[in-house]
mmCIF file of C-alpha atoms in Angstrom:
data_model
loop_
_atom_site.group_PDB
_atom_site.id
_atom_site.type_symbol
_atom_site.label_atom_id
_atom_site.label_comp_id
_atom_site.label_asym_id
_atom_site.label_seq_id
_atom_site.Cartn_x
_atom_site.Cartn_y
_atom_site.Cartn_z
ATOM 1 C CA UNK A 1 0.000 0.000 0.000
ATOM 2 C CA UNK A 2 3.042 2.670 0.820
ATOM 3 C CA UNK A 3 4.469 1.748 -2.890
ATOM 4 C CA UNK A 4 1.267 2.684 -4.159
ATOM 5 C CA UNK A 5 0.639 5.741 -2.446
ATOM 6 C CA UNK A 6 4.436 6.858 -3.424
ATOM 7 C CA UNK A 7 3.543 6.680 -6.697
ATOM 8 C CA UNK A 8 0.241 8.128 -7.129
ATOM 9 C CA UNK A 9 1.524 11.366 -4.676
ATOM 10 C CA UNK A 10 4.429 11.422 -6.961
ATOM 11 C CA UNK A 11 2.710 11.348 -9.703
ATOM 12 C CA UNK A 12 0.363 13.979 -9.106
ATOM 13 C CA UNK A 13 3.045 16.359 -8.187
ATOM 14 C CA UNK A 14 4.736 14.981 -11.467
ATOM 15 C CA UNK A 15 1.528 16.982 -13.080
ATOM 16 C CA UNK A 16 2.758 20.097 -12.813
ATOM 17 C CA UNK A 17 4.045 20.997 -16.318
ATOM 18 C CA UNK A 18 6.119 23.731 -15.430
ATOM 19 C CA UNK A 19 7.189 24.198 -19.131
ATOM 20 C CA UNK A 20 3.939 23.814 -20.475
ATOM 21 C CA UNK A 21 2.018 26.605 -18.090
ATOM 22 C CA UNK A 22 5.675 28.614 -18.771
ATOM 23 C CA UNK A 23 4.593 28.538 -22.456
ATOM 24 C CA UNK A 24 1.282 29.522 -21.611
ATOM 25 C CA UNK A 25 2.551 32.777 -20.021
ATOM 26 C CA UNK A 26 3.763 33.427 -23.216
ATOM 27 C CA UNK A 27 0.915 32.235 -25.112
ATOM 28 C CA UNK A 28 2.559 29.512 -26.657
ATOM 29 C CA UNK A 29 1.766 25.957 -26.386
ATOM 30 C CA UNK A 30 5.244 24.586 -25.931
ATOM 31 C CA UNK A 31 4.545 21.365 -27.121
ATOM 32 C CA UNK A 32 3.544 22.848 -30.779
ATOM 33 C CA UNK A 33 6.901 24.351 -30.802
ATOM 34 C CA UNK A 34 10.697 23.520 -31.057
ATOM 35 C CA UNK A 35 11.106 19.730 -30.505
ATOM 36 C CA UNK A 36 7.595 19.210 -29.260
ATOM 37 C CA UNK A 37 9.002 18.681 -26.046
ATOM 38 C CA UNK A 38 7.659 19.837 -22.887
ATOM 39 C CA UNK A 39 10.898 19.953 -21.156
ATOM 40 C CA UNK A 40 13.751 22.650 -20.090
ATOM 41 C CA UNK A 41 15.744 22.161 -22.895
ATOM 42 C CA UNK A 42 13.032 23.241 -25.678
ATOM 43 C CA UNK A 43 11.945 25.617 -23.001
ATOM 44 C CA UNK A 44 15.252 27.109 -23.376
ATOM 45 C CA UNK A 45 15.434 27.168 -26.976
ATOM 46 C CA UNK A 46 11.966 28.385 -27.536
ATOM 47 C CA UNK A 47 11.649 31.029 -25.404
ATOM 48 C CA UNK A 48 15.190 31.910 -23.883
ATOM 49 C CA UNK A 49 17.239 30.833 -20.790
ATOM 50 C CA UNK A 50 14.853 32.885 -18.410
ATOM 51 C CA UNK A 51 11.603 30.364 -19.735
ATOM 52 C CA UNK A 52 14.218 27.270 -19.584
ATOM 53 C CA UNK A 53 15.457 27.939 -16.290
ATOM 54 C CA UNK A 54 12.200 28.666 -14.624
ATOM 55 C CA UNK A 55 11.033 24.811 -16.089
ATOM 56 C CA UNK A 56 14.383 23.358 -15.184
ATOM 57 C CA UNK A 57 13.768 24.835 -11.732
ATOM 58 C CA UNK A 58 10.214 23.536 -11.174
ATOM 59 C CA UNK A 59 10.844 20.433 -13.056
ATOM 60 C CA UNK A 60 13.601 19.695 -10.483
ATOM 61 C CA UNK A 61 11.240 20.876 -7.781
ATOM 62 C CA UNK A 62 8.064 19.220 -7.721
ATOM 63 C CA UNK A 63 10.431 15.593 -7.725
ATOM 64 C CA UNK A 64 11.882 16.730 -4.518
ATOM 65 C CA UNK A 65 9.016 17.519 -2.981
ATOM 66 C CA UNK A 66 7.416 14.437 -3.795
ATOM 67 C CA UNK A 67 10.208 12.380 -2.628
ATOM 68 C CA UNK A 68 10.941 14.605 0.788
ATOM 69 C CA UNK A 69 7.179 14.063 1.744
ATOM 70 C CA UNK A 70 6.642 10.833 1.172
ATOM 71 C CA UNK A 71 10.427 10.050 3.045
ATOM 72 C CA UNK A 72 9.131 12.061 5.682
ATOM 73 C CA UNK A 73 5.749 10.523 5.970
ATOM 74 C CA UNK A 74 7.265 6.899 5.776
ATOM 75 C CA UNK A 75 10.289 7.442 7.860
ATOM 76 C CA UNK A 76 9.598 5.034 10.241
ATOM 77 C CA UNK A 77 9.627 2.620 8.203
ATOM 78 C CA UNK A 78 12.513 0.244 7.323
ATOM 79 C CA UNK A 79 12.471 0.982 3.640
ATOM 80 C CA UNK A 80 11.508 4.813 3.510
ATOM 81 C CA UNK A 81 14.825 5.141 0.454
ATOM 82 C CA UNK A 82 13.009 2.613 -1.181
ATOM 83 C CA UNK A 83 9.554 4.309 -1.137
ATOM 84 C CA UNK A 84 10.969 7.851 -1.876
ATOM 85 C CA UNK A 85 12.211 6.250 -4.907
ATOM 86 C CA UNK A 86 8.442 5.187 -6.260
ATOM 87 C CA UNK A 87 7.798 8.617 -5.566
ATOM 88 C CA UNK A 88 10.621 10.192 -8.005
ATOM 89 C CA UNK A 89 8.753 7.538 -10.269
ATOM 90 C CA UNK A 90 5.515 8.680 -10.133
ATOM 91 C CA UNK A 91 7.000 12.269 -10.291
ATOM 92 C CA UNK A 92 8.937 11.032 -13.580
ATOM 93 C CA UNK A 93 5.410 9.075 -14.933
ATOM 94 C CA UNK A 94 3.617 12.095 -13.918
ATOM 95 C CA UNK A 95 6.030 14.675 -15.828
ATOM 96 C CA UNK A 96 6.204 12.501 -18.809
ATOM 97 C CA UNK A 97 2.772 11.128 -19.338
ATOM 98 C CA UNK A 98 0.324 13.992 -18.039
ATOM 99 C CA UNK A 99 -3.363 12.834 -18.588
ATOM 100 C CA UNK A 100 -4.612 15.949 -19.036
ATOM 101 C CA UNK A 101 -2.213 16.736 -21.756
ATOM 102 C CA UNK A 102 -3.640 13.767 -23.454
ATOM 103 C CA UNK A 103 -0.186 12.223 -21.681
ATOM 104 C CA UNK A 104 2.031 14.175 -24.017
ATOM 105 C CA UNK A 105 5.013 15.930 -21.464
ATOM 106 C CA UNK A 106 8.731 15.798 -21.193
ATOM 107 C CA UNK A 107 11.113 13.574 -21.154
ATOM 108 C CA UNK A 108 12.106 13.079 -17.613
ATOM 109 C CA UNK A 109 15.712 14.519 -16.735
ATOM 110 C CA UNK A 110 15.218 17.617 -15.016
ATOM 111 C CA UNK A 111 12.467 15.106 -12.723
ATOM 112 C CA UNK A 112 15.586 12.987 -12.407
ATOM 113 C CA UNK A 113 17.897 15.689 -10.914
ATOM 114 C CA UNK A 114 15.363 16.249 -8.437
ATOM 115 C CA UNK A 115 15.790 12.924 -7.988
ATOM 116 C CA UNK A 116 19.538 12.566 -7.301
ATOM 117 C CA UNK A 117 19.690 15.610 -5.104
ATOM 118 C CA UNK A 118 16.419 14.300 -2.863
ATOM 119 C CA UNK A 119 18.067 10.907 -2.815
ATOM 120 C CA UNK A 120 21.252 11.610 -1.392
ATOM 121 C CA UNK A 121 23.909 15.309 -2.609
ATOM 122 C CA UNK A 122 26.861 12.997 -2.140
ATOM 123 C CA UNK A 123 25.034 11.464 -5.499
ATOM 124 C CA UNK A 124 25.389 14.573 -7.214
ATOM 125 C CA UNK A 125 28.472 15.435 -8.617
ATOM 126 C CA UNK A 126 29.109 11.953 -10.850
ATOM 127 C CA UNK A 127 25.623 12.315 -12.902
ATOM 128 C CA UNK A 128 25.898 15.966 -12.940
ATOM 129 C CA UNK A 129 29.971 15.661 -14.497
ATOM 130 C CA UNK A 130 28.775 13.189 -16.975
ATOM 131 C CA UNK A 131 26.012 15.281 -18.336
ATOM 132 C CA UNK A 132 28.293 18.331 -18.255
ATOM 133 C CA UNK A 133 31.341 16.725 -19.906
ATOM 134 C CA UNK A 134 29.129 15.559 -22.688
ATOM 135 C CA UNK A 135 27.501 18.772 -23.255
ATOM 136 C CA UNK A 136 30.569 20.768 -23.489
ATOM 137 C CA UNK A 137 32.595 17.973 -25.472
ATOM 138 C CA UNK A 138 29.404 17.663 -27.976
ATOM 139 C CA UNK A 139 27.021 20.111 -27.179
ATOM 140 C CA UNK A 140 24.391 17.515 -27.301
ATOM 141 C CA UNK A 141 22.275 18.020 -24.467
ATOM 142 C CA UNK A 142 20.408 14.402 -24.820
ATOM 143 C CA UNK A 143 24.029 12.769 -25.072
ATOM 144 C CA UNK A 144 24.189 14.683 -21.298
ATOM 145 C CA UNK A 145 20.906 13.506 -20.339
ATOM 146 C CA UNK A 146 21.276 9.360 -21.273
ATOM 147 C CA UNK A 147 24.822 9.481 -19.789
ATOM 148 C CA UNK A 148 23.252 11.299 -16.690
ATOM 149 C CA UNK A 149 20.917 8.893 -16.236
ATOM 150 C CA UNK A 150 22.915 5.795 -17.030
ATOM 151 C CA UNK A 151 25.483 6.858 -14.248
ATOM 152 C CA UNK A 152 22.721 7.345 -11.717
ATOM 153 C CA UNK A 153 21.842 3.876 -12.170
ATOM 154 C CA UNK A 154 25.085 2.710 -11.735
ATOM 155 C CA UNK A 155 26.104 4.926 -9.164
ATOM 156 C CA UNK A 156 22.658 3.956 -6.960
ATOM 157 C CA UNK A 157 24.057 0.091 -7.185
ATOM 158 C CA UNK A 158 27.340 1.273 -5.560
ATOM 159 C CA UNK A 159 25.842 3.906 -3.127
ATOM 160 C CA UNK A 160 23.661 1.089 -1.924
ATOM 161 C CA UNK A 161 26.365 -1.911 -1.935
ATOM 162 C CA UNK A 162 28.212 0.256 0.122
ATOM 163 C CA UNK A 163 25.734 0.888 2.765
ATOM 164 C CA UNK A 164 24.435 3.920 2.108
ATOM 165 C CA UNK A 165 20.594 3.166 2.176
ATOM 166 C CA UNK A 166 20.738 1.227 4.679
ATOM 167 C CA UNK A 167 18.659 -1.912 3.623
ATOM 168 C CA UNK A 168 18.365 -4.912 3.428
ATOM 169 C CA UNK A 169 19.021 -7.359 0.101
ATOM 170 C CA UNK A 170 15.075 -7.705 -1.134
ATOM 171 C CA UNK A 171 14.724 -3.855 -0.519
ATOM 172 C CA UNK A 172 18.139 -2.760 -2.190
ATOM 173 C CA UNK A 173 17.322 -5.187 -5.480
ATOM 174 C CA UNK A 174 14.076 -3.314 -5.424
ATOM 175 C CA UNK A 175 15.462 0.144 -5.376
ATOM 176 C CA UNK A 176 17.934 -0.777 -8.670
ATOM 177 C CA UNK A 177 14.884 -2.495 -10.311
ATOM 178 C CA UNK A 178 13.074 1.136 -10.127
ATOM 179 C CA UNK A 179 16.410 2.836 -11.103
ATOM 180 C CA UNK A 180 16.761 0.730 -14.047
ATOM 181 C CA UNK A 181 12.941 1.867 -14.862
ATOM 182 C CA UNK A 182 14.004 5.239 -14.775
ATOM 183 C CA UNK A 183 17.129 4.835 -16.656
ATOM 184 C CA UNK A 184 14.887 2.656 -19.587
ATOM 185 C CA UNK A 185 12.205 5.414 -19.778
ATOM 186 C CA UNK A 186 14.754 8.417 -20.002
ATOM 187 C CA UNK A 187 16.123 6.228 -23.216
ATOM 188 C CA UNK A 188 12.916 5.318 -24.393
ATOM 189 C CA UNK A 189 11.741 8.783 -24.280
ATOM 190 C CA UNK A 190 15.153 9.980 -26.128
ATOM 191 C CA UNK A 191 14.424 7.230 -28.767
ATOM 192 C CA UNK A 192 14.403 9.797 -31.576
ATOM 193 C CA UNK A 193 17.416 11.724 -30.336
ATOM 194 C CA UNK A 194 19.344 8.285 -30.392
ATOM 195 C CA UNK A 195 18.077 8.156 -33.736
ATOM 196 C CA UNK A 196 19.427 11.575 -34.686
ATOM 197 C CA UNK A 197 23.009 10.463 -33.057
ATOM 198 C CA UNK A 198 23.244 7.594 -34.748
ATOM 199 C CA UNK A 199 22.458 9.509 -38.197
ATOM 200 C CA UNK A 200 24.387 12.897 -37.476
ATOM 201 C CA UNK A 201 21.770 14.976 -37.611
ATOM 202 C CA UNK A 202 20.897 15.639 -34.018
ATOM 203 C CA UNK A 203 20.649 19.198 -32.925
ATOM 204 C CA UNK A 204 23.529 21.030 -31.146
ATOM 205 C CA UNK A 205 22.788 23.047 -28.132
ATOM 206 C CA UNK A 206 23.135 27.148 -29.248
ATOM 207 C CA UNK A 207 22.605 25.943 -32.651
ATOM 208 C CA UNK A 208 18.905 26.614 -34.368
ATOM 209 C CA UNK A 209 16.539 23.676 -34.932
ATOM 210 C CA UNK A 210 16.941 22.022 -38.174
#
C-alpha cells in the first residue's frame, strides 16, 4: 500500500508541467513548438534561458518535494529510500505522461535531478559531471541527459552496496529495479534523439533547430 501511495503522490506532483504553463505565459503551447518537447531544454530554446530555467527549476522541484514528503511521511519505516524512490517515479510518470495533456510531457531529466539531489547530494556530482562533460565535449544536451541517467543507475548500485541506504538485500534489489525503470524510460523517451546520433543529424545546443 506505501508503494502505491508513493507513486500516485508522486505522480500527481509529477503533473505540474512547469514548461507547459511557462509557455502559456507566453501564449505559446510549448509542445507545438521547437522539438515538441515539454521539457527545459526546448523551453530554453523556444523562449530563452529565463523560460528554460524557470522549467528546469520547477521540473527539479516538484520531484523533490514528492520524494521529501513521502520520506518524511514513511520514515519510520525500514524501507523509507526505497519508497521515496516510487515517488521520483511517479513524479517522472507524472512529468512525462500527463493525462490531461492527453499524456504528451517531457522527457524526464530535469524530474531525475530532483531525484539525485532528494536521494542523497553525495550522489550529485558523478551524474551531474557526466552530463556536463558531454555537453561541453558535444554540445548535445540528450548525449548529457542518457549518460546522466545511465550513471545514476550505476552509481545507486554502488551507493547502496556500500551501505548507504541502509537496507536490506530484497529492498536494495528493489530500489535498482526502479532505477533501471528510470534509466529505460529516459532512453525510451530519447528514442528519436538516439536516432538523430546515430544519423548525425541531431541538434547542437546554441545551434537553431533544423
Amino acid at each position: 500500500m506505501e508503494r502505491i501511495i508513493c507513486l500516485i503522490v508522486g505522480y500527481a506532483c509529477g503533473l505540474f508541467q512547469t514548461g507547459y504553463l511557462v509557455g502559456k505565459l507566453h501564449h505559446i503551447d510549448i509542445r507545438k513548438q521547437g522539438s515538441g518537447n515539454a521539457g527545459s531544454t526546448n523551453a530554453l530554446r523556444v523562449m530563452g534561458w529565463k523560460a528554460g530555467a524557470l522549467t528546469f527549476i520547477g521540473d527539479v522541484l516538484k520531484c523533490v518535494l514528492a520524494v521529501v514528503a513521502m520520506r518524511f511521511v514513511f520514515r519510520e519505516t525500514e524501507f523509507a529510500p526505497l519508497l521515496g524512490m516510487y515517488a521520483g517515479l511517479g513524479a517522472t510518470l507524472g512529468h512525462n505522461f500527463p493525462f490531461y495533456l492527453k499524456f504528451k510531457g517531457g522527457k524526464g531529466i530535469a524530474v531525475l535531478a530532483g531525484l539525485v539531489v532528494s536521494t542523497s547530494v553525495w550522489m550529485v556530482p558523478i551524474p551531474l559531471a557526466a552530463f556536463l562533460v558531454a555537453v561541453l565535449l558535444t554540445r548535445y544536451v540528450s548525449l548529457g541527459s542518457l549518460l546522466a541517467s545511465t550513471t545514476f543507475f550505476l552509481e545507486m548500485i554502488l551507493f547502496g552496496e556500500l551501505g548507504g541506504f541502509e537496507m536490506v538485500m530484497k529492498y536494495r534489489l528493489e530500489l535498482y529495479g526502479i532505477a533501471f525503470i528510470l534509466m529505460l524510460l529516459a532512453w525510451i523517451r530519447h528514442k528519436d534523439n538516439i536516432k538523430r546520433l546515430l544519423e548525425g543529424k541531431e541538434n547542437r545546443f546554441g545551434s537553431k533547430k533544423s
